[in-house]
mmCIF file of C-alpha atoms and ligand atoms in Angstrom:
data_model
loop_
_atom_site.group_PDB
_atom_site.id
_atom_site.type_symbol
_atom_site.label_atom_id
_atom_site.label_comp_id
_atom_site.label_asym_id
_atom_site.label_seq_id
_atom_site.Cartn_x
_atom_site.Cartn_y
_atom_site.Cartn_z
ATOM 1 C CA UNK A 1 13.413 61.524 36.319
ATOM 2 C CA UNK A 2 9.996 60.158 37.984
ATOM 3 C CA UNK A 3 7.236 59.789 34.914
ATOM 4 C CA UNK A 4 4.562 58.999 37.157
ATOM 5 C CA UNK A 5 2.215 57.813 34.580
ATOM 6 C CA UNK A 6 2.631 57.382 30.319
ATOM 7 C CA UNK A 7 0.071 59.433 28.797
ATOM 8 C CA UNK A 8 -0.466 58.017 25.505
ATOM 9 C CA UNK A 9 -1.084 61.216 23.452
ATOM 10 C CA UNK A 10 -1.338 59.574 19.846
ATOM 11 C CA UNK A 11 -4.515 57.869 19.899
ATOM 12 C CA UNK A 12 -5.731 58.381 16.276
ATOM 13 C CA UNK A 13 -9.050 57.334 15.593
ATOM 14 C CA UNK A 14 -10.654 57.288 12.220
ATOM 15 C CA UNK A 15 -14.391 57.313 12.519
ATOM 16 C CA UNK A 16 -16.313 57.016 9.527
ATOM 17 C CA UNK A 17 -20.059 57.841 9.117
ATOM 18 C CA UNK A 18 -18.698 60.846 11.579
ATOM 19 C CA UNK A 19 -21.333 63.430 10.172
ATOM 20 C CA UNK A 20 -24.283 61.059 10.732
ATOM 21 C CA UNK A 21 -26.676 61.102 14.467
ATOM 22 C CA UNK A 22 -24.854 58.386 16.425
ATOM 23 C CA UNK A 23 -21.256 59.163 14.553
ATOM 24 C CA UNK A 24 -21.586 62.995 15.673
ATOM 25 C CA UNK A 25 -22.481 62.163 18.591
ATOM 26 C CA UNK A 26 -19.761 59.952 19.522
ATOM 27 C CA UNK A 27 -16.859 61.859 17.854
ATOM 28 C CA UNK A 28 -18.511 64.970 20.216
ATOM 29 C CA UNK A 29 -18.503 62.685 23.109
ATOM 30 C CA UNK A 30 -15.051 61.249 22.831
ATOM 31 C CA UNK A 31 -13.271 65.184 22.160
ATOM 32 C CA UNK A 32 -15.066 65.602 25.587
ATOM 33 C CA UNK A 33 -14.094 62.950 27.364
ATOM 34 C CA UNK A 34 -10.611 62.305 25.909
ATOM 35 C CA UNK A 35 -8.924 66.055 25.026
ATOM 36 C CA UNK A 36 -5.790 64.497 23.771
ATOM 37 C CA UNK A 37 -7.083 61.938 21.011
ATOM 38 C CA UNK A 38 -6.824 63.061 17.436
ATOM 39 C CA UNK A 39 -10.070 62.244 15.961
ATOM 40 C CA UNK A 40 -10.412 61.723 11.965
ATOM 41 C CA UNK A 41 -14.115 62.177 10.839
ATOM 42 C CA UNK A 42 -14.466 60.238 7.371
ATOM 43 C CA UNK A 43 -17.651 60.612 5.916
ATOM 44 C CA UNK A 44 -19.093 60.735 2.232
ATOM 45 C CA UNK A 45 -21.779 63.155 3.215
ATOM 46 C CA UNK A 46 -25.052 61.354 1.669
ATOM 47 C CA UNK A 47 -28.509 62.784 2.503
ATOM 48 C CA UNK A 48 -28.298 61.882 6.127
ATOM 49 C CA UNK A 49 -24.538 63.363 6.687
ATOM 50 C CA UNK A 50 -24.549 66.570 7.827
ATOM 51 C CA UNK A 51 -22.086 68.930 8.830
ATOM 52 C CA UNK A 52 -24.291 70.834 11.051
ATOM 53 C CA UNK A 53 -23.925 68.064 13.234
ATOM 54 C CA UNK A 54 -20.570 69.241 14.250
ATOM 55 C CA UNK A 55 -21.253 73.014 13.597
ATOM 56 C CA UNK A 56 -20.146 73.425 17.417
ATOM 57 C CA UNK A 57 -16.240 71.322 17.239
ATOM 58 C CA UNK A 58 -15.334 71.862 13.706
ATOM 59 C CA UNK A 59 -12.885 74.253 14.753
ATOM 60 C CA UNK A 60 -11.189 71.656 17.850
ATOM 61 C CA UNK A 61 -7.555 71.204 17.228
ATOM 62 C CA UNK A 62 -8.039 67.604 17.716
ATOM 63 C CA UNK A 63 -10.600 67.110 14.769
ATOM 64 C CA UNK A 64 -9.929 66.740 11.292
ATOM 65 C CA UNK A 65 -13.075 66.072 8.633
ATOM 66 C CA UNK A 66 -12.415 64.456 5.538
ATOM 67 C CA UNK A 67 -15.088 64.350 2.761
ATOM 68 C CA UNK A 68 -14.609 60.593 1.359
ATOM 69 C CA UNK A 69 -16.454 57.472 0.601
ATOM 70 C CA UNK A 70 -15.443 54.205 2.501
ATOM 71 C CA UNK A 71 -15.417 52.708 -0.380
ATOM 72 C CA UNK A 72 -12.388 54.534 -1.628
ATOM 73 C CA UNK A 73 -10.568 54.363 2.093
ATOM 74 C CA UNK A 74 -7.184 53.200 0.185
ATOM 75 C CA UNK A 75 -6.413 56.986 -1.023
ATOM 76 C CA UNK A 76 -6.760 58.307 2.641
ATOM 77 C CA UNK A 77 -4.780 60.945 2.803
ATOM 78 C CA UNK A 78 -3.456 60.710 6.852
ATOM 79 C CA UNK A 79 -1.083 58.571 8.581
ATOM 80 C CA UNK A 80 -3.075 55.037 9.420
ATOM 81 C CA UNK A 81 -5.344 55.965 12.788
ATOM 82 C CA UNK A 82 -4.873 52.924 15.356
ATOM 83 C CA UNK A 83 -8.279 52.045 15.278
ATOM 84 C CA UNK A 84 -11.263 52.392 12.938
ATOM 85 C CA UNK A 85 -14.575 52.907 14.157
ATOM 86 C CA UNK A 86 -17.066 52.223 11.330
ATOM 87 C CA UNK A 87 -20.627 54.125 11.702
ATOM 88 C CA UNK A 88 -20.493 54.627 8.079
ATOM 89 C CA UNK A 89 -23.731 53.351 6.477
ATOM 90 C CA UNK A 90 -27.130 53.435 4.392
ATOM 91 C CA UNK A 91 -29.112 53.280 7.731
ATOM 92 C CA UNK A 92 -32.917 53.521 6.980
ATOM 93 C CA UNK A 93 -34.776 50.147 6.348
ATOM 94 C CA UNK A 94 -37.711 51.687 4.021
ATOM 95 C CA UNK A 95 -35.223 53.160 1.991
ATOM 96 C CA UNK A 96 -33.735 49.658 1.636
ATOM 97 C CA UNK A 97 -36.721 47.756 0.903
ATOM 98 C CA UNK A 98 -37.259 50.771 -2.132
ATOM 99 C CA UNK A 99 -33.679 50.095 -3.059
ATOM 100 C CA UNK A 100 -31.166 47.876 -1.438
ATOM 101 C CA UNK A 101 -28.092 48.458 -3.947
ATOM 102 C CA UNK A 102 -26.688 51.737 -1.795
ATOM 103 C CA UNK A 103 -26.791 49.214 0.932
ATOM 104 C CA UNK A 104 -24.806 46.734 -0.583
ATOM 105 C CA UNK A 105 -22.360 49.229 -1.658
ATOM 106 C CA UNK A 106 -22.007 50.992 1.356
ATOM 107 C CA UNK A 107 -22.498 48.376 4.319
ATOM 108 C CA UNK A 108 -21.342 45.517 2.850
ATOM 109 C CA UNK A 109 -18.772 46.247 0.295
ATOM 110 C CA UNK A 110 -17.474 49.403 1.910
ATOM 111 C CA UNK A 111 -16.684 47.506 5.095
ATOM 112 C CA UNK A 112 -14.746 44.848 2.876
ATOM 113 C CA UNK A 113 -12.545 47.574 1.856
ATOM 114 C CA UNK A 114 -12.099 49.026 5.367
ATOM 115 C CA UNK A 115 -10.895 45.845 6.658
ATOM 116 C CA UNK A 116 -8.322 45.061 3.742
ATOM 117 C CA UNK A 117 -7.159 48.786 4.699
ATOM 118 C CA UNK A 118 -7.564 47.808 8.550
ATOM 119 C CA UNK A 119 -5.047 44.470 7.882
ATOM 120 C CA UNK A 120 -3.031 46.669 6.062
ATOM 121 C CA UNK A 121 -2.511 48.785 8.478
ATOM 122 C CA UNK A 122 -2.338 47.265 11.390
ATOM 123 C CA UNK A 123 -5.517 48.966 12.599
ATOM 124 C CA UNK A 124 -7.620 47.680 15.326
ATOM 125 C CA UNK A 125 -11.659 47.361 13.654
ATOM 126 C CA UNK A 126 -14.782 48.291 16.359
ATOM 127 C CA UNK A 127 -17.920 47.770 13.616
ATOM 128 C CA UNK A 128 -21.250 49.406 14.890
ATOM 129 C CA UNK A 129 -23.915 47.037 13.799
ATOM 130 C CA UNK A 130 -27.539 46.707 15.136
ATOM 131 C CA UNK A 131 -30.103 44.294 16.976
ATOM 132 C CA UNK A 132 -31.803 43.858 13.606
ATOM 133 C CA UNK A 133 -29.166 41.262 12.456
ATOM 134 C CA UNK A 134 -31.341 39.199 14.862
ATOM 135 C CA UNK A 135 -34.718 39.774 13.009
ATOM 136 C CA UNK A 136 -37.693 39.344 15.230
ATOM 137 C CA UNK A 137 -37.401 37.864 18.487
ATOM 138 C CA UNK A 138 -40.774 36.540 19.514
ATOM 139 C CA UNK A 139 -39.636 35.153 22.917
ATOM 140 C CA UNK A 140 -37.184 35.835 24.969
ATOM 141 C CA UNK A 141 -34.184 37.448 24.349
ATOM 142 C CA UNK A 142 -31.204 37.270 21.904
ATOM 143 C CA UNK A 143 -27.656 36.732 23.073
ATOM 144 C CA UNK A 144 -24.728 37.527 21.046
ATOM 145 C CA UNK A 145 -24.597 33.830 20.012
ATOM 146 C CA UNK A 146 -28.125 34.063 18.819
ATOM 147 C CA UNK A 147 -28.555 33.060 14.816
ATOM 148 C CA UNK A 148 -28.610 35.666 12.362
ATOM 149 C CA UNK A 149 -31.853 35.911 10.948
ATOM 150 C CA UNK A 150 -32.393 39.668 9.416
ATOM 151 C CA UNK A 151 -35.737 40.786 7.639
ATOM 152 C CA UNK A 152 -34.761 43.808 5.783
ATOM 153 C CA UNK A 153 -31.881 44.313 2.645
ATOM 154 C CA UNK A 154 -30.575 47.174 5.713
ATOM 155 C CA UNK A 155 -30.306 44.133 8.587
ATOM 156 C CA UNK A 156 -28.926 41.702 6.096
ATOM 157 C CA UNK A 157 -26.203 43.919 4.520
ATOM 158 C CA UNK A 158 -25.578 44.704 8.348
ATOM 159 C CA UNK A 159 -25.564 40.945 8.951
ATOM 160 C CA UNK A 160 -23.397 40.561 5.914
ATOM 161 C CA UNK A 161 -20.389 42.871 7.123
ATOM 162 C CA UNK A 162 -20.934 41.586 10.504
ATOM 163 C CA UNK A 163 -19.693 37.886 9.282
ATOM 164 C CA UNK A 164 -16.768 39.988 7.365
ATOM 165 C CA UNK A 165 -15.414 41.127 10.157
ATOM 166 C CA UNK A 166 -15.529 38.081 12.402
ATOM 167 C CA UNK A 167 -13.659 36.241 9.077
ATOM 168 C CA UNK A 168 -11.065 39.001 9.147
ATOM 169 C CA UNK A 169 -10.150 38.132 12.575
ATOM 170 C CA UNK A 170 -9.957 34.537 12.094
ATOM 171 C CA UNK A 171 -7.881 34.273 8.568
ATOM 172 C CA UNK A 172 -5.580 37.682 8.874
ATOM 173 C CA UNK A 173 -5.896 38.041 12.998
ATOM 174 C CA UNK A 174 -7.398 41.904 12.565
ATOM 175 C CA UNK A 175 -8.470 42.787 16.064
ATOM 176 C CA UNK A 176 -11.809 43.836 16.264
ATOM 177 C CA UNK A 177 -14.836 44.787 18.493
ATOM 178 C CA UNK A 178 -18.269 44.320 17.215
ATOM 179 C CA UNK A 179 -21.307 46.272 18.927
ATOM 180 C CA UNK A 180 -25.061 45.299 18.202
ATOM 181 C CA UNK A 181 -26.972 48.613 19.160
ATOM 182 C CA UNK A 182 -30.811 48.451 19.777
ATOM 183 C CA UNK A 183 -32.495 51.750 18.418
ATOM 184 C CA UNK A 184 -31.559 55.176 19.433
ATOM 185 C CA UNK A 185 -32.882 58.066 19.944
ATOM 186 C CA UNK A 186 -31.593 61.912 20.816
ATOM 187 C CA UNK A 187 -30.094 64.854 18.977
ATOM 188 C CA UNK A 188 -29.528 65.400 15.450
ATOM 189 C CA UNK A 189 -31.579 61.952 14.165
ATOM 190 C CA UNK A 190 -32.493 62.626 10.950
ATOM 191 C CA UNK A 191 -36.149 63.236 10.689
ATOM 192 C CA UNK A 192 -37.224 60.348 8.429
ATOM 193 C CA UNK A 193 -36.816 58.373 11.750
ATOM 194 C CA UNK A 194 -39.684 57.256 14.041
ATOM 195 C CA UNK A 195 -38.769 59.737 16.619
ATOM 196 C CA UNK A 196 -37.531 63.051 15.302
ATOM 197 C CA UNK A 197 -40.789 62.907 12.811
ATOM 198 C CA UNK A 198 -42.632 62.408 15.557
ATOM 199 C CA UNK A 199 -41.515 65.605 17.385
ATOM 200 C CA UNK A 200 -41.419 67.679 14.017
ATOM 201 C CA UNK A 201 -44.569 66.425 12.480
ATOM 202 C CA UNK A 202 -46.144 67.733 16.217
ATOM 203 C CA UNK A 203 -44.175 70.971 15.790
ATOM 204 C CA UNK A 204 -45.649 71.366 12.741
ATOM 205 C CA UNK A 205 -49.047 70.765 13.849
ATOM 206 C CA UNK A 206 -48.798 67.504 11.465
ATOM 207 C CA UNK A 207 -50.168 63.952 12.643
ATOM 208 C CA UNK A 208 -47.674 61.184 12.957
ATOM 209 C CA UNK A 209 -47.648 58.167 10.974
ATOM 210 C CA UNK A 210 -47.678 54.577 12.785
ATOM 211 C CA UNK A 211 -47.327 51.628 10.788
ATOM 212 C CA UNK A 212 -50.234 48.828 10.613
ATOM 213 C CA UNK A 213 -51.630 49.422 14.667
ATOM 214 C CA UNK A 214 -48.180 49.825 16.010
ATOM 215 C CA UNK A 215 -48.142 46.679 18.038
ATOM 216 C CA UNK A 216 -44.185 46.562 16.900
ATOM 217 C CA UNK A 217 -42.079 46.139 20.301
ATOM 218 C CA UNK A 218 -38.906 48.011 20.290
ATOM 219 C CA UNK A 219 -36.241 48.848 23.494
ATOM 220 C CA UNK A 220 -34.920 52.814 22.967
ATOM 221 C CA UNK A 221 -31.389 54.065 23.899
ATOM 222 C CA UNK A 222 -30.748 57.542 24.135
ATOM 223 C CA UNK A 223 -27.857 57.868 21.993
ATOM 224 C CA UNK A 224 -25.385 59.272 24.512
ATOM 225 C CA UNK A 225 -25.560 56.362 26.630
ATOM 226 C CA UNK A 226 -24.768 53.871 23.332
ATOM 227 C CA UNK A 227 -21.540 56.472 22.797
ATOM 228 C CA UNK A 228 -20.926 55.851 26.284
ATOM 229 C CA UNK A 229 -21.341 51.865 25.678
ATOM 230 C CA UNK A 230 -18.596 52.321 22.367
ATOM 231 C CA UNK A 231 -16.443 54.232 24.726
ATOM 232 C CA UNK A 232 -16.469 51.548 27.195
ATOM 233 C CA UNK A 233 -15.877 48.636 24.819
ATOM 234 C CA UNK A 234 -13.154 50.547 22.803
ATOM 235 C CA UNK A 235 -11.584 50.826 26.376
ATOM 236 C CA UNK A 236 -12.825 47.438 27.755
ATOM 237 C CA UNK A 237 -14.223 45.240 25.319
ATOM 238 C CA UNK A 238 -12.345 42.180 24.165
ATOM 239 C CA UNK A 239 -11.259 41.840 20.469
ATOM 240 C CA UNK A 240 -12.737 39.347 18.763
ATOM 241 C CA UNK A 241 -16.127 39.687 20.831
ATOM 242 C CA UNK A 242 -19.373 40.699 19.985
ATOM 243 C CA UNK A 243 -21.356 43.108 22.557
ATOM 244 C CA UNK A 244 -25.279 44.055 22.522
ATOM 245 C CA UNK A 245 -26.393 47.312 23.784
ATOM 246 C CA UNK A 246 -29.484 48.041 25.424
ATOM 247 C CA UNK A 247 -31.493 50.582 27.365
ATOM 248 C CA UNK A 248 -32.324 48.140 29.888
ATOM 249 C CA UNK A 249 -35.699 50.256 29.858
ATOM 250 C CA UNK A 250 -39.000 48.264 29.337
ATOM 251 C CA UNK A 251 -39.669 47.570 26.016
ATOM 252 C CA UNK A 252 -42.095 49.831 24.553
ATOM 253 C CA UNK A 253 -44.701 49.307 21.469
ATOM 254 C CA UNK A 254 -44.632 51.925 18.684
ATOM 255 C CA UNK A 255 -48.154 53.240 19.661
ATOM 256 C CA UNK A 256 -47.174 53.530 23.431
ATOM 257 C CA UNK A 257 -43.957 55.853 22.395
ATOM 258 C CA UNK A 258 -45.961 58.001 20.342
ATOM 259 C CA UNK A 259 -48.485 58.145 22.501
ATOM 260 C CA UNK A 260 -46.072 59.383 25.102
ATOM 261 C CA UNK A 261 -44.724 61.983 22.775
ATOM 262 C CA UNK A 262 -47.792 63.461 22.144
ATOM 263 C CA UNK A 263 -49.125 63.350 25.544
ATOM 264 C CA UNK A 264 -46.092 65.402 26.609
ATOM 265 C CA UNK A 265 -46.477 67.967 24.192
ATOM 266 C CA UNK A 266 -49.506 68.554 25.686
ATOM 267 C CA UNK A 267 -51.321 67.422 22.670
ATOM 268 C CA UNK A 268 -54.655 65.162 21.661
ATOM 269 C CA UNK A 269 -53.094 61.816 21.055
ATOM 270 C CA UNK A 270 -56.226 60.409 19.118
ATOM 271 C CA UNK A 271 -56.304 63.613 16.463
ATOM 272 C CA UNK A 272 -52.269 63.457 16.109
ATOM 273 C CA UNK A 273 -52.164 59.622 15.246
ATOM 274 C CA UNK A 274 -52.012 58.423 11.897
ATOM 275 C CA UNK A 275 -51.946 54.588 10.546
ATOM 276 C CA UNK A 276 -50.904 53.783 7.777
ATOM 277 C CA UNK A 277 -50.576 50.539 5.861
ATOM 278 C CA UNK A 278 -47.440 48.362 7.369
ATOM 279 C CA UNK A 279 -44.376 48.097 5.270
ATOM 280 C CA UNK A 280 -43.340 44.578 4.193
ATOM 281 C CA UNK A 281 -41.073 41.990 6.373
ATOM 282 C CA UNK A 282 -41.223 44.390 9.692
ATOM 283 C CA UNK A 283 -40.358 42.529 12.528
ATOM 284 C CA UNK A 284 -42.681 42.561 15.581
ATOM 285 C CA UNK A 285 -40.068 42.808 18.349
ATOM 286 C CA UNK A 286 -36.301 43.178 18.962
ATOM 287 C CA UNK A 287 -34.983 42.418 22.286
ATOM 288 C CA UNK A 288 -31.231 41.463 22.895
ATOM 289 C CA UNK A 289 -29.740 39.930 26.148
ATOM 290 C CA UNK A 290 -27.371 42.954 27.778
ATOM 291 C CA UNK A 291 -25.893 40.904 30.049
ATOM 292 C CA UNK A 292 -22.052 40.605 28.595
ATOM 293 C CA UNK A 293 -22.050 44.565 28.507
ATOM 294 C CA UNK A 294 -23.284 45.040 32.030
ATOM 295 C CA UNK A 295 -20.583 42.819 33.377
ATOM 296 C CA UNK A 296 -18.225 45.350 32.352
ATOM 297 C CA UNK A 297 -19.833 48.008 34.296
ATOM 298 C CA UNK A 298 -22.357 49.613 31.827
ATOM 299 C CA UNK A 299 -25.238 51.537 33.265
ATOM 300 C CA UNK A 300 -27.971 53.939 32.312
ATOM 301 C CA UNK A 301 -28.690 56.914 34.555
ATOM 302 C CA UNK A 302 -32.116 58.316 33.107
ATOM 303 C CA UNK A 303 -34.894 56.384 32.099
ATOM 304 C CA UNK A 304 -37.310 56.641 28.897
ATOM 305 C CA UNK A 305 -39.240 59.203 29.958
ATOM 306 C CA UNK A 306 -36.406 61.767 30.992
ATOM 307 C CA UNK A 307 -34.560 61.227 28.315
ATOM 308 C CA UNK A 308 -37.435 61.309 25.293
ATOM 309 C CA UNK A 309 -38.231 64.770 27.259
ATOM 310 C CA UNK A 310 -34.388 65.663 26.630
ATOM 311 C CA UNK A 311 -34.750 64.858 23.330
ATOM 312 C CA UNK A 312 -38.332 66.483 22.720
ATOM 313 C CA UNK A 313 -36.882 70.068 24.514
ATOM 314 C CA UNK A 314 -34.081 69.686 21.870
ATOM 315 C CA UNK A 315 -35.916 69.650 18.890
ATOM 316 C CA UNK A 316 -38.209 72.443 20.167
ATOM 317 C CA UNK A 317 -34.813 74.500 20.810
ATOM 318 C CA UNK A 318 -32.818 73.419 17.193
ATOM 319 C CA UNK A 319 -34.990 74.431 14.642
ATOM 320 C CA UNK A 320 -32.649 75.932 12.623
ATOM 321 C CA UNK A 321 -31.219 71.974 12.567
ATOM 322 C CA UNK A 322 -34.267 69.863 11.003
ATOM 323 C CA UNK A 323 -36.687 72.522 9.344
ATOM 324 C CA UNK A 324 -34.309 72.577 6.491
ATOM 325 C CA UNK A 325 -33.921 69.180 6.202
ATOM 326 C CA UNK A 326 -37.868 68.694 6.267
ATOM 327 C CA UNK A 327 -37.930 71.054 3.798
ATOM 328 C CA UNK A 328 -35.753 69.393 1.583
ATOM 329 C CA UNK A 329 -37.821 65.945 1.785
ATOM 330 C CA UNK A 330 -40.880 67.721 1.339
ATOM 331 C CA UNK A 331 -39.461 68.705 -1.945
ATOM 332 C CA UNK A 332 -39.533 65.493 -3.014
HETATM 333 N N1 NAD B 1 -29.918 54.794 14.434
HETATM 334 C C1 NAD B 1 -30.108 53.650 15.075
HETATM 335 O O1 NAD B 1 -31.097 53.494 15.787
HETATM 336 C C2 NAD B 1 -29.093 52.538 14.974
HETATM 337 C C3 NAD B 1 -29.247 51.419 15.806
HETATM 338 C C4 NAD B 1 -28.276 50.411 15.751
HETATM 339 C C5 NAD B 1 -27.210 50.523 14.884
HETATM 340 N N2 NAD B 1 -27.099 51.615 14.068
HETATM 341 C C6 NAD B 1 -25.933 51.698 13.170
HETATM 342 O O2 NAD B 1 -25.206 52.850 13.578
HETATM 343 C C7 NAD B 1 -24.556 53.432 12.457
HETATM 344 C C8 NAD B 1 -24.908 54.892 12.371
HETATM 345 O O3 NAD B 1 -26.335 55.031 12.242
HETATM 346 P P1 NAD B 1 -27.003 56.473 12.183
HETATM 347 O O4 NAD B 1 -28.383 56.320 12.665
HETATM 348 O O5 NAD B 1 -26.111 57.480 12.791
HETATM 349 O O6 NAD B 1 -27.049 56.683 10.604
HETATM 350 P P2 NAD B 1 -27.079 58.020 9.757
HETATM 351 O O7 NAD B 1 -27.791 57.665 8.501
HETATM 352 O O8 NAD B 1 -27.569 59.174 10.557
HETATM 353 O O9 NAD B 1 -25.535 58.295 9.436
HETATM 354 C C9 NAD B 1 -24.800 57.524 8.521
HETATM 355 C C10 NAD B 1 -23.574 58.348 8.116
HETATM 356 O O10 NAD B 1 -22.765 57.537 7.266
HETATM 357 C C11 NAD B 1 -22.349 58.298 6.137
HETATM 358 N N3 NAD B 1 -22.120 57.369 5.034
HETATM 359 C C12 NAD B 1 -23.011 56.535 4.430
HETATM 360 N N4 NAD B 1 -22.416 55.817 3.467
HETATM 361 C C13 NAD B 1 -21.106 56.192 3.467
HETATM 362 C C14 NAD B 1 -19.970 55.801 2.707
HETATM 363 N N5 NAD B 1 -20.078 54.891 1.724
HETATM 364 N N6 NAD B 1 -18.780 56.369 2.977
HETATM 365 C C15 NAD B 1 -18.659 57.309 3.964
HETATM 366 N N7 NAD B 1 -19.716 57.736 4.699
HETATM 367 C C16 NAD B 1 -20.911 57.173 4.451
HETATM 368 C C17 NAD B 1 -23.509 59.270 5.891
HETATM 369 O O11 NAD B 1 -23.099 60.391 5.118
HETATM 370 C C18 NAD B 1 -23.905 59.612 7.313
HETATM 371 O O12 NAD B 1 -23.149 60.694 7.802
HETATM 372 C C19 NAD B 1 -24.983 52.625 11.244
HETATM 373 O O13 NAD B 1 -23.975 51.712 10.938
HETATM 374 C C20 NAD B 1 -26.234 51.894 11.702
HETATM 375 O O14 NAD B 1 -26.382 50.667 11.037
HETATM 376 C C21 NAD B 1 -28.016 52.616 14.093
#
């Protein structure tokens, strides 16, 4: 008997956070792209977890949703996966800087207990982080050897479980991959975020807030190209490395993206733009280095424009998506 090639059909992955905008996206992309990986989707379901993210695989043979809190990941109820990919977290800095204890809990201390279970195990550990572990970055660029220097109670619990992990793989040898995202951007972002409340404030006929004049620079990746980017390091990526991901798209200043937004819904950018008083500690510009990723072949087809179009159609055509959850913050 010839076996021309070993499929490896048990790739278990346990992705946490899996109900979130980047997490859905990825566990979508990797179904897609990989049809026989099992795919565990932990997730505690907070205000930003949603199950209509998934609406459209929930019933894939490959997919299994579990309703659970990281925090608790030593009941999990499944054989160990072989690797854990952690998306799981309190994600939106002005909620931090209101109250940073969910934070704590969840991105910090949660990740503690995923690595014990990790070690455990015998689980391989890819931890999404972010650019803002960096704080701002005045000149230049940050590299992945760049000091940690976070602003917000979000970028320093981020920071926090970033040093975790690299301690894990030093004193118990846990393999891991660690990937430093800049923002994203795309479908199913909740609509506290800069973006989607853009687009829904416009479909609402709202204005759109900007913070202070919205000199802030910030470099956008449309979320399917950072799954791709995970999907390339989980493949690629060498443990005990830390990878940034970028657009490689200009970097753009608040008031330019919104402006851009409006302008393409054929609106009056001057009416439809808000400011409002800045929020404390926010950093003037993120920009990371890409270079380590792009030397293992990562690229970007589309560029800003296409893509915020992509993302602008979407929200016009998935209504039924965010005008509940607008509803339910308005009820606040
Ligand atoms: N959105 C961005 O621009 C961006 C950029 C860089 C990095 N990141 C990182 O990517 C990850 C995902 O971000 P997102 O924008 O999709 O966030 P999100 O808020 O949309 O999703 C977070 C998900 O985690 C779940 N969750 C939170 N605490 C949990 C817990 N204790 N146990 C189990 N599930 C829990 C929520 O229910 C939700 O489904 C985060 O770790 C974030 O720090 C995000």
């Amino acid at each position: 008997m010839v076996i021309e090639k070993e499929v490896d059909l048990s790739v278990k992955l346990l992705i946490t956070g899996g109900c979130g905008f980047i997490g859905s996206n990825f566990i979508r992309h990797i179904l897609k792209s990989y049809p026989t990986y099992k795919v565990y989707n932990l997730d505690k379901l907070t205000y930003s977890g949603n199950p209509d993210n998934l609406k459209d695989i929930e019933n894939n043979p490959n997919y299994i949703f579990i309703k659970m809190d990281i925090c608790d990941i030593q009941d999990f109820p499944l054989d160990p996966p072989d690797w854990i990919v952690n998306f799981a977290a309190e994600s939106h800095v002005d909620r931090s800087i209101r109250d940073s204890s969910p934070f704590i809990k969840s991105n910090y201390l949660g990740v503690q207990k995923l690595l014990d279970y990790a070690v455990q195990h015998d689980c391989k550990f890819f931890q999404i982080s972010t650019d803002e572990v960096y704080g701002e970055v005045l000149d230049g660029f940050a590299d992945e050897n760049s000091l940690l220097k976070p602003s917000s109670p979000y970028s320093a619990s981020k920071a926090g479980a970033d040093l975790l992990v690299q301690a894990y793989g030093r004193t118990y040898g846990l393999k891991y991959i660690i990937s430093r995202s800049t923002n994203n951007f795309g479908p199913y972002q909740y609509p506290e975020k800069l973006i989607p409340l853009a687009i829904t404030n416009l479909l609402e006929n709202k204005k759109v807030p900007i913070y202070g004049k919205g000199d802030q620079i910030r470099n956008w990746i449309f979320v399917e190209d950072n799954c791709k980017a995970i999907d390339l390091l989980l493949h690629e990526g060498k443990f005990g490395e830390i990878y940034n991901i970028g657009s490689l798209y200009d970097d753009v200043t608040n008031y330019e993206l919104i402006k851009f937004i409006i302008e393409n819904m054929a609106l009056d950018y001057e009416y439809f733009i808000e400011f409002v008083p800045d929020r404390p500690g926010h950093d003037r510009r993120y920009a990371v280095d890409c270079k380590k990723i792009t030397e293992l072949g990562f690229e970007i087809k589309d560029n800003l424009e296409t893509n915020l179009n992509k993302t602008i159609n979407w929200y016009i055509n998935n209504e039924w998506w965010w005008k509940k959850l607008k509803l339910r913050e308005d009820d606040k």
